[in-house]
Tab-separated table of C-alpha atoms in Angstrom:
chain	number	residue	atom	x	y	z
A	1	UNK	CA	19.262	-75.025	-10.069
A	2	UNK	CA	21.377	-75.964	-7.028
A	3	UNK	CA	19.700	-76.101	-3.641
A	4	UNK	CA	22.096	-73.490	-2.179
A	5	UNK	CA	21.329	-71.035	-4.997
A	6	UNK	CA	17.613	-71.436	-4.253
A	7	UNK	CA	18.156	-70.812	-0.552
A	8	UNK	CA	20.251	-67.679	-1.183
A	9	UNK	CA	17.480	-66.136	-3.246
A	10	UNK	CA	15.115	-66.309	-0.291
A	11	UNK	CA	17.098	-63.773	1.723
A	12	UNK	CA	17.547	-60.045	1.138
A	13	UNK	CA	21.037	-58.672	1.596
A	14	UNK	CA	20.613	-55.066	0.425
A	15	UNK	CA	17.621	-52.800	1.004
A	16	UNK	CA	17.561	-49.473	-0.844
A	17	UNK	CA	15.388	-47.250	-3.051
A	18	UNK	CA	16.448	-45.302	-6.108
A	19	UNK	CA	13.676	-42.974	-7.251
A	20	UNK	CA	12.946	-43.357	-10.951
A	21	UNK	CA	10.874	-40.186	-11.334
A	22	UNK	CA	9.052	-37.350	-9.635
A	23	UNK	CA	5.871	-37.430	-7.632
A	24	UNK	CA	6.359	-40.551	-5.455
A	25	UNK	CA	5.901	-39.962	-1.737
A	26	UNK	CA	5.971	-43.529	-0.372
A	27	UNK	CA	7.243	-46.828	-1.803
A	28	UNK	CA	7.102	-50.319	-0.274
A	29	UNK	CA	10.174	-52.462	-0.733
A	30	UNK	CA	9.161	-55.673	-2.604
A	31	UNK	CA	9.455	-58.519	-0.119
A	32	UNK	CA	7.195	-61.201	-1.603
A	33	UNK	CA	7.873	-64.283	0.533
A	34	UNK	CA	11.495	-63.385	1.177
A	35	UNK	CA	13.164	-62.655	4.489
A	36	UNK	CA	15.754	-60.082	5.491
A	37	UNK	CA	19.153	-61.515	6.236
A	38	UNK	CA	20.465	-60.620	9.669
A	39	UNK	CA	23.324	-58.203	9.058
A	40	UNK	CA	21.856	-57.033	5.745
A	41	UNK	CA	22.717	-53.547	4.468
A	42	UNK	CA	20.170	-50.738	4.533
A	43	UNK	CA	20.928	-47.635	2.441
A	44	UNK	CA	18.825	-44.526	2.991
A	45	UNK	CA	19.743	-41.682	0.660
A	46	UNK	CA	19.492	-37.959	1.298
A	47	UNK	CA	15.867	-36.785	1.121
A	48	UNK	CA	14.664	-40.255	2.165
A	49	UNK	CA	13.396	-41.978	5.308
A	50	UNK	CA	12.975	-45.741	5.784
A	51	UNK	CA	10.386	-47.216	8.126
A	52	UNK	CA	10.228	-50.830	9.311
A	53	UNK	CA	6.712	-52.123	10.042
A	54	UNK	CA	6.104	-55.322	11.980
A	55	UNK	CA	2.668	-56.901	11.551
A	56	UNK	CA	1.060	-53.513	10.945
A	57	UNK	CA	2.866	-51.729	13.777
A	58	UNK	CA	5.519	-49.107	13.008
A	59	UNK	CA	8.852	-50.155	14.459
A	60	UNK	CA	12.178	-48.505	13.612
A	61	UNK	CA	12.664	-45.332	11.559
A	62	UNK	CA	15.927	-44.593	9.726
A	63	UNK	CA	17.160	-41.275	8.349
A	64	UNK	CA	19.833	-40.840	5.631
A	65	UNK	CA	22.840	-43.151	6.024
A	66	UNK	CA	24.045	-46.763	5.681
A	67	UNK	CA	23.083	-49.301	8.336
A	68	UNK	CA	23.861	-52.923	9.171
A	69	UNK	CA	20.632	-54.514	10.332
A	70	UNK	CA	21.150	-56.203	13.675
A	71	UNK	CA	19.380	-56.262	17.005
A	72	UNK	CA	21.393	-53.163	17.940
A	73	UNK	CA	20.179	-51.097	14.983
A	74	UNK	CA	16.620	-52.436	15.183
A	75	UNK	CA	15.771	-51.931	18.882
A	76	UNK	CA	12.023	-51.486	18.424
A	77	UNK	CA	11.694	-54.441	16.077
A	78	UNK	CA	13.807	-56.520	18.459
A	79	UNK	CA	11.438	-55.649	21.279
A	80	UNK	CA	8.309	-56.358	19.247
A	81	UNK	CA	9.611	-59.751	18.167
A	82	UNK	CA	11.078	-60.602	21.557
A	83	UNK	CA	14.521	-61.275	20.153
A	84	UNK	CA	17.472	-61.690	22.422
A	85	UNK	CA	20.696	-59.760	21.849
A	86	UNK	CA	22.356	-62.725	20.118
A	87	UNK	CA	19.580	-63.209	17.586
A	88	UNK	CA	21.091	-63.743	14.121
A	89	UNK	CA	18.381	-65.461	12.097
A	90	UNK	CA	16.685	-64.004	9.003
A	91	UNK	CA	13.459	-62.165	9.741
A	92	UNK	CA	10.396	-60.755	8.034
A	93	UNK	CA	9.375	-57.105	8.127
A	94	UNK	CA	7.721	-54.633	5.756
A	95	UNK	CA	10.008	-51.772	4.756
A	96	UNK	CA	8.662	-48.471	3.417
A	97	UNK	CA	10.698	-45.664	1.926
A	98	UNK	CA	9.449	-42.065	2.012
A	99	UNK	CA	10.664	-39.164	-0.117
A	100	UNK	CA	11.270	-36.080	2.050
A	101	UNK	CA	12.301	-33.691	-0.710
A	102	UNK	CA	10.141	-30.696	-1.556
A	103	UNK	CA	7.192	-31.218	-3.857
A	104	UNK	CA	7.098	-27.847	-5.592
A	105	UNK	CA	4.613	-25.887	-7.711
A	106	UNK	CA	1.512	-27.601	-6.415
A	107	UNK	CA	-1.571	-25.692	-7.578
A	108	UNK	CA	-4.538	-24.605	-5.497
A	109	UNK	CA	-7.563	-22.556	-6.436
A	110	UNK	CA	-11.281	-21.991	-5.903
A	111	UNK	CA	-13.237	-23.643	-8.748
A	112	UNK	CA	-16.299	-21.685	-7.607
A	113	UNK	CA	-16.541	-18.424	-5.631
A	114	UNK	CA	-16.405	-19.087	-1.895
A	115	UNK	CA	-18.066	-17.030	0.825
A	116	UNK	CA	-15.953	-15.635	3.630
A	117	UNK	CA	-16.899	-13.441	6.562
A	118	UNK	CA	-15.324	-10.043	7.089
A	119	UNK	CA	-15.874	-7.573	9.922
A	120	UNK	CA	-16.217	-4.651	7.498
A	121	UNK	CA	-18.386	-6.145	4.749
A	122	UNK	CA	-20.053	-9.124	6.393
A	123	UNK	CA	-20.166	-11.856	3.734
A	124	UNK	CA	-17.810	-11.578	0.743
A	125	UNK	CA	-17.616	-13.935	-2.244
A	126	UNK	CA	-14.204	-14.344	-3.828
A	127	UNK	CA	-12.115	-16.524	-6.104
A	128	UNK	CA	-8.389	-17.008	-5.608
A	129	UNK	CA	-5.568	-19.225	-6.781
A	130	UNK	CA	-1.858	-19.764	-6.264
A	131	UNK	CA	0.664	-22.519	-5.598
A	132	UNK	CA	2.429	-24.133	-2.673
A	133	UNK	CA	5.228	-26.564	-1.859
A	134	UNK	CA	5.458	-29.228	0.821
A	135	UNK	CA	7.446	-32.209	2.009
A	136	UNK	CA	6.909	-35.183	4.309
A	137	UNK	CA	7.870	-33.987	7.770
A	138	UNK	CA	6.895	-37.027	9.852
A	139	UNK	CA	7.150	-40.307	7.913
A	140	UNK	CA	5.731	-42.401	10.746
A	141	UNK	CA	2.635	-40.189	11.070
A	142	UNK	CA	2.210	-39.987	7.299
A	143	UNK	CA	2.309	-43.784	7.086
A	144	UNK	CA	-0.286	-44.316	9.797
A	145	UNK	CA	-2.605	-41.487	8.716
A	146	UNK	CA	-2.310	-41.407	4.917
A	147	UNK	CA	-0.270	-43.881	2.877
A	148	UNK	CA	-0.791	-47.081	4.881
A	149	UNK	CA	0.140	-50.382	3.227
A	150	UNK	CA	-0.085	-49.210	-0.375
A	151	UNK	CA	2.779	-50.222	-2.612
A	152	UNK	CA	3.138	-46.692	-4.005
A	153	UNK	CA	1.615	-43.437	-2.774
A	154	UNK	CA	2.048	-40.420	-5.036
A	155	UNK	CA	1.643	-36.645	-4.914
A	156	UNK	CA	-1.391	-36.985	-7.184
A	157	UNK	CA	-3.050	-39.235	-4.589
A	158	UNK	CA	-2.630	-36.519	-1.945
A	159	UNK	CA	-3.462	-33.532	-4.139
A	160	UNK	CA	-7.210	-33.468	-3.516
A	161	UNK	CA	-6.782	-33.699	0.262
A	162	UNK	CA	-4.321	-30.797	0.423
A	163	UNK	CA	-6.377	-28.590	-1.894
A	164	UNK	CA	-9.398	-29.230	0.284
A	165	UNK	CA	-7.468	-28.136	3.364
A	166	UNK	CA	-6.426	-24.906	1.646
A	167	UNK	CA	-9.970	-24.004	0.583
A	168	UNK	CA	-11.431	-25.004	3.929
A	169	UNK	CA	-9.083	-22.706	5.823
A	170	UNK	CA	-9.192	-19.527	3.698
A	171	UNK	CA	-12.055	-18.032	5.703
A	172	UNK	CA	-10.486	-19.092	9.008
A	173	UNK	CA	-7.162	-17.558	7.974
A	174	UNK	CA	-8.750	-14.174	7.257
A	175	UNK	CA	-10.697	-14.213	10.520
A	176	UNK	CA	-7.696	-15.308	12.615
A	177	UNK	CA	-5.382	-12.684	11.080
A	178	UNK	CA	-7.500	-9.805	12.440
A	179	UNK	CA	-6.644	-7.834	9.285
A	180	UNK	CA	-9.539	-6.365	7.231
A	181	UNK	CA	-10.154	-8.370	4.090
A	182	UNK	CA	-9.523	-5.425	1.751
A	183	UNK	CA	-6.035	-4.994	3.221
A	184	UNK	CA	-5.295	-8.686	2.634
A	185	UNK	CA	-6.670	-8.578	-0.924
A	186	UNK	CA	-4.490	-5.564	-1.726
A	187	UNK	CA	-1.394	-7.271	-0.288
A	188	UNK	CA	-1.140	-10.831	-1.596
A	189	UNK	CA	2.043	-11.535	0.379
A	190	UNK	CA	0.240	-10.697	3.623
A	191	UNK	CA	-2.710	-12.818	2.465
A	192	UNK	CA	-0.368	-15.777	1.843
A	193	UNK	CA	1.251	-15.350	5.278
A	194	UNK	CA	-2.149	-15.407	6.982
A	195	UNK	CA	-3.118	-18.505	5.007
A	196	UNK	CA	0.171	-20.266	5.826
A	197	UNK	CA	-0.251	-19.582	9.547
A	198	UNK	CA	-3.609	-21.353	9.435
A	199	UNK	CA	-2.470	-24.262	7.250
A	200	UNK	CA	0.810	-25.257	8.932
A	201	UNK	CA	-0.821	-27.011	11.922
A	202	UNK	CA	-3.442	-28.611	9.654
A	203	UNK	CA	-0.747	-30.108	7.418
A	204	UNK	CA	1.256	-31.282	10.426
A	205	UNK	CA	-1.686	-33.414	11.564
A	206	UNK	CA	-1.037	-35.770	8.630
A	207	UNK	CA	2.763	-35.656	8.726
A	208	UNK	CA	3.166	-32.951	6.045
A	209	UNK	CA	5.327	-29.847	6.387
A	210	UNK	CA	4.133	-26.805	4.429
A	211	UNK	CA	7.225	-25.106	3.016
A	212	UNK	CA	5.665	-22.210	1.113
A	213	UNK	CA	2.364	-20.929	-0.226
A	214	UNK	CA	1.644	-18.050	-2.593
A	215	UNK	CA	-1.512	-16.156	-3.548
A	216	UNK	CA	-1.176	-15.208	-7.205
A	217	UNK	CA	-4.603	-13.710	-7.793
A	218	UNK	CA	-7.721	-12.675	-5.866
A	219	UNK	CA	-10.894	-11.987	-7.845
A	220	UNK	CA	-13.559	-9.926	-6.086
A	221	UNK	CA	-17.133	-8.959	-6.970
A	222	UNK	CA	-17.238	-5.815	-9.131
A	223	UNK	CA	-18.658	-3.601	-6.378
A	224	UNK	CA	-15.993	-4.640	-3.894
A	225	UNK	CA	-13.260	-4.304	-6.501
A	226	UNK	CA	-14.247	-0.629	-6.984
A	227	UNK	CA	-13.893	-0.031	-3.256
A	228	UNK	CA	-10.500	-1.725	-3.294
A	229	UNK	CA	-9.377	0.444	-6.236
A	230	UNK	CA	-10.406	3.562	-4.310
A	231	UNK	CA	-8.526	2.355	-1.241
A	232	UNK	CA	-5.414	1.820	-3.364
A	233	UNK	CA	-5.893	5.317	-4.823
A	234	UNK	CA	-5.995	6.816	-1.349
A	235	UNK	CA	-2.826	4.960	-0.488
A	236	UNK	CA	-1.125	6.523	-3.515
A	237	UNK	CA	-1.858	10.028	-2.184
A	238	UNK	CA	-0.840	9.167	1.366
A	239	UNK	CA	-4.381	8.746	2.702
A	240	UNK	CA	-4.902	12.537	2.322
A	241	UNK	CA	-8.656	12.889	1.826
A	242	UNK	CA	-8.317	16.328	0.219
A	243	UNK	CA	-5.885	15.082	-2.396
A	244	UNK	CA	-7.978	11.974	-2.929
A	245	UNK	CA	-11.085	14.100	-3.648
A	246	UNK	CA	-9.104	16.177	-6.134
A	247	UNK	CA	-7.921	12.968	-7.764
A	248	UNK	CA	-11.552	11.798	-7.994
A	249	UNK	CA	-12.526	15.209	-9.445
A	250	UNK	CA	-9.951	14.898	-12.209
A	251	UNK	CA	-11.254	11.412	-13.013
A	252	UNK	CA	-14.864	12.632	-13.131
A	253	UNK	CA	-14.379	15.540	-15.593
A	254	UNK	CA	-13.966	13.420	-18.768
A	255	UNK	CA	-16.890	11.169	-17.791
A	256	UNK	CA	-19.167	14.177	-17.235
A	257	UNK	CA	-18.091	15.690	-20.538
A	258	UNK	CA	-18.914	12.438	-22.360
A	259	UNK	CA	-22.399	12.419	-20.878
A	260	UNK	CA	-22.984	16.053	-21.768
A	261	UNK	CA	-21.460	15.879	-25.221
A	262	UNK	CA	-24.401	13.879	-26.565
A	263	UNK	CA	-26.622	16.954	-26.340
A	264	UNK	CA	-29.570	14.878	-25.133
A	265	UNK	CA	-31.290	14.865	-21.773
A	266	UNK	CA	-31.012	17.198	-18.846
A	267	UNK	CA	-27.208	16.938	-18.583
A	268	UNK	CA	-26.731	18.037	-22.192
A	269	UNK	CA	-29.110	20.968	-21.872
A	270	UNK	CA	-27.467	21.998	-18.611
A	271	UNK	CA	-24.100	22.119	-20.332
A	272	UNK	CA	-25.671	24.254	-23.039
A	273	UNK	CA	-26.925	26.675	-20.407
A	274	UNK	CA	-23.425	27.120	-19.027
A	275	UNK	CA	-23.893	24.992	-15.900
A	276	UNK	CA	-21.238	22.624	-17.238
A	277	UNK	CA	-18.802	25.502	-17.568
A	278	UNK	CA	-19.459	26.527	-13.981
A	279	UNK	CA	-18.969	22.953	-12.838
A	280	UNK	CA	-15.761	22.725	-14.788
A	281	UNK	CA	-14.508	25.886	-13.115
A	282	UNK	CA	-15.290	24.485	-9.666
A	283	UNK	CA	-13.619	21.174	-10.478
A	284	UNK	CA	-10.594	22.893	-11.948
A	285	UNK	CA	-10.370	25.114	-8.877
A	286	UNK	CA	-10.447	22.060	-6.594
A	287	UNK	CA	-7.764	20.348	-8.658
A	288	UNK	CA	-5.571	23.457	-8.658
A	289	UNK	CA	-5.926	23.726	-4.891
A	290	UNK	CA	-4.672	20.194	-4.497
A	291	UNK	CA	-1.626	20.860	-6.666
A	292	UNK	CA	-0.761	24.173	-4.983
A	293	UNK	CA	1.423	24.099	-1.844
A	294	UNK	CA	-0.720	26.871	-0.315
A	295	UNK	CA	-3.979	25.248	-1.291
A	296	UNK	CA	-5.770	25.849	2.005
A	297	UNK	CA	-4.845	29.559	2.177
A	298	UNK	CA	-5.804	30.151	-1.450
A	299	UNK	CA	-9.145	28.389	-0.944
A	300	UNK	CA	-9.942	30.601	2.074
A	301	UNK	CA	-9.036	33.759	0.173
A	302	UNK	CA	-11.204	32.701	-2.768
A	303	UNK	CA	-14.205	32.165	-0.507
A	304	UNK	CA	-13.837	35.688	0.951
A	305	UNK	CA	-13.782	37.380	-2.459
A	306	UNK	CA	-17.251	38.138	-3.904
A	307	UNK	CA	-17.939	36.528	-7.253
A	308	UNK	CA	-18.324	38.959	-10.148
A	309	UNK	CA	-20.461	37.743	-13.011
A	310	UNK	CA	-20.174	39.460	-16.408
A	311	UNK	CA	-23.022	38.578	-18.751
A	312	UNK	CA	-23.684	40.136	-22.149
A	313	UNK	CA	-27.229	40.810	-23.419
A	314	UNK	CA	-26.672	38.321	-26.263
A	315	UNK	CA	-25.768	35.566	-23.754
A	316	UNK	CA	-28.896	36.348	-21.744
A	317	UNK	CA	-31.129	36.104	-24.807
A	318	UNK	CA	-29.509	32.825	-25.874
A	319	UNK	CA	-29.940	31.389	-22.410
A	320	UNK	CA	-33.580	32.505	-22.219
A	321	UNK	CA	-34.291	30.805	-25.567
A	322	UNK	CA	-32.835	27.529	-24.293
A	323	UNK	CA	-34.751	27.851	-21.053
A	324	UNK	CA	-37.899	28.300	-23.119
A	325	UNK	CA	-37.112	25.082	-25.000
A	326	UNK	CA	-36.683	23.235	-21.704
A	327	UNK	CA	-40.043	24.588	-20.494
A	328	UNK	CA	-41.690	23.489	-23.742
A	329	UNK	CA	-40.274	19.964	-23.339
A	330	UNK	CA	-41.655	19.846	-19.819
A	331	UNK	CA	-38.231	19.661	-18.199
A	332	UNK	CA	-38.739	23.051	-16.455
A	333	UNK	CA	-41.956	24.192	-14.827
A	334	UNK	CA	-43.369	27.659	-15.403
A	335	UNK	CA	-42.269	28.723	-11.909
A	336	UNK	CA	-38.702	27.516	-12.502
A	337	UNK	CA	-38.618	29.325	-15.861
A	338	UNK	CA	-39.874	32.590	-14.337
A	339	UNK	CA	-37.364	32.416	-11.496
A	340	UNK	CA	-34.422	31.829	-13.870
A	341	UNK	CA	-35.657	34.551	-16.198
A	342	UNK	CA	-35.802	37.090	-13.332
A	343	UNK	CA	-32.304	36.106	-12.238
A	344	UNK	CA	-30.865	36.591	-15.713
A	345	UNK	CA	-32.557	39.950	-16.196
A	346	UNK	CA	-31.102	41.241	-12.921
A	347	UNK	CA	-27.602	40.633	-14.332
A	348	UNK	CA	-28.294	43.143	-17.098
A	349	UNK	CA	-29.041	45.944	-14.605
């Protein structure tokens, strides 16, 4: 090998990075023992940033474009090395490339339920998950705080740190938003906005820009989920308490019928005595009032009208027999039986 060929191989004429796959955030240009030729070409592609580092100290930062490396284009490095303006010799410097494109569909989630504080419920345990996207916003800060001198720094290397920041700030996000937790849980977009507002400055501290975050699911304890379902139900009827109670009444009728249909226990016997029918009439009346446009007026008129009870002798005898069975089972006392008996007999007069 000729001496001139050997000498030429010691100098770098072109510095560039072509990404070969996804997931690389930082890549160090392979220098080995070589030097950069004065006047060499630096190519920085779109979605890239190049950083020159001199003896561990960040020097010049280059955005997308093509550059001829001279003392004019390397002012910080020139200052650090005390070059004069006519310096034209080869030089040594570490060069790092950073990918600034979005890293999308990054997952986050709570492996175990976490406890948050809420002004309405005190402590609440929840599980949640979603995804987010980010990019390197400040290559110089990212280099000094995170990637350092590593040859390659990937998204996978940063994943644990970012997930930890998300989980750490969920409780702070809810508290800082000033919105009750149930409202956030019912509106996942609002939840994500509150979380993003808390995370953006935390990500910026390490040179990362949070582009987007979503909350795809929030799992609550069963008791709190029931309250949330009721709150959603009230929202569906326009937060009208009267309509909401009628909605609850309609939901309760089938459940009460199931409990009474078994024929066992006090509920079943009560249905047999006709109490279930009376309850059904009251529930039906409440439901009808909610559906009627003049519900309030009709309810007032109904209250003013005296109730007229029509009871046949056969119904009275049947009821008295069932009351006697309840007394025999010990469900009714003698005093309760006598009082009900007197009431039924008055209806025959």
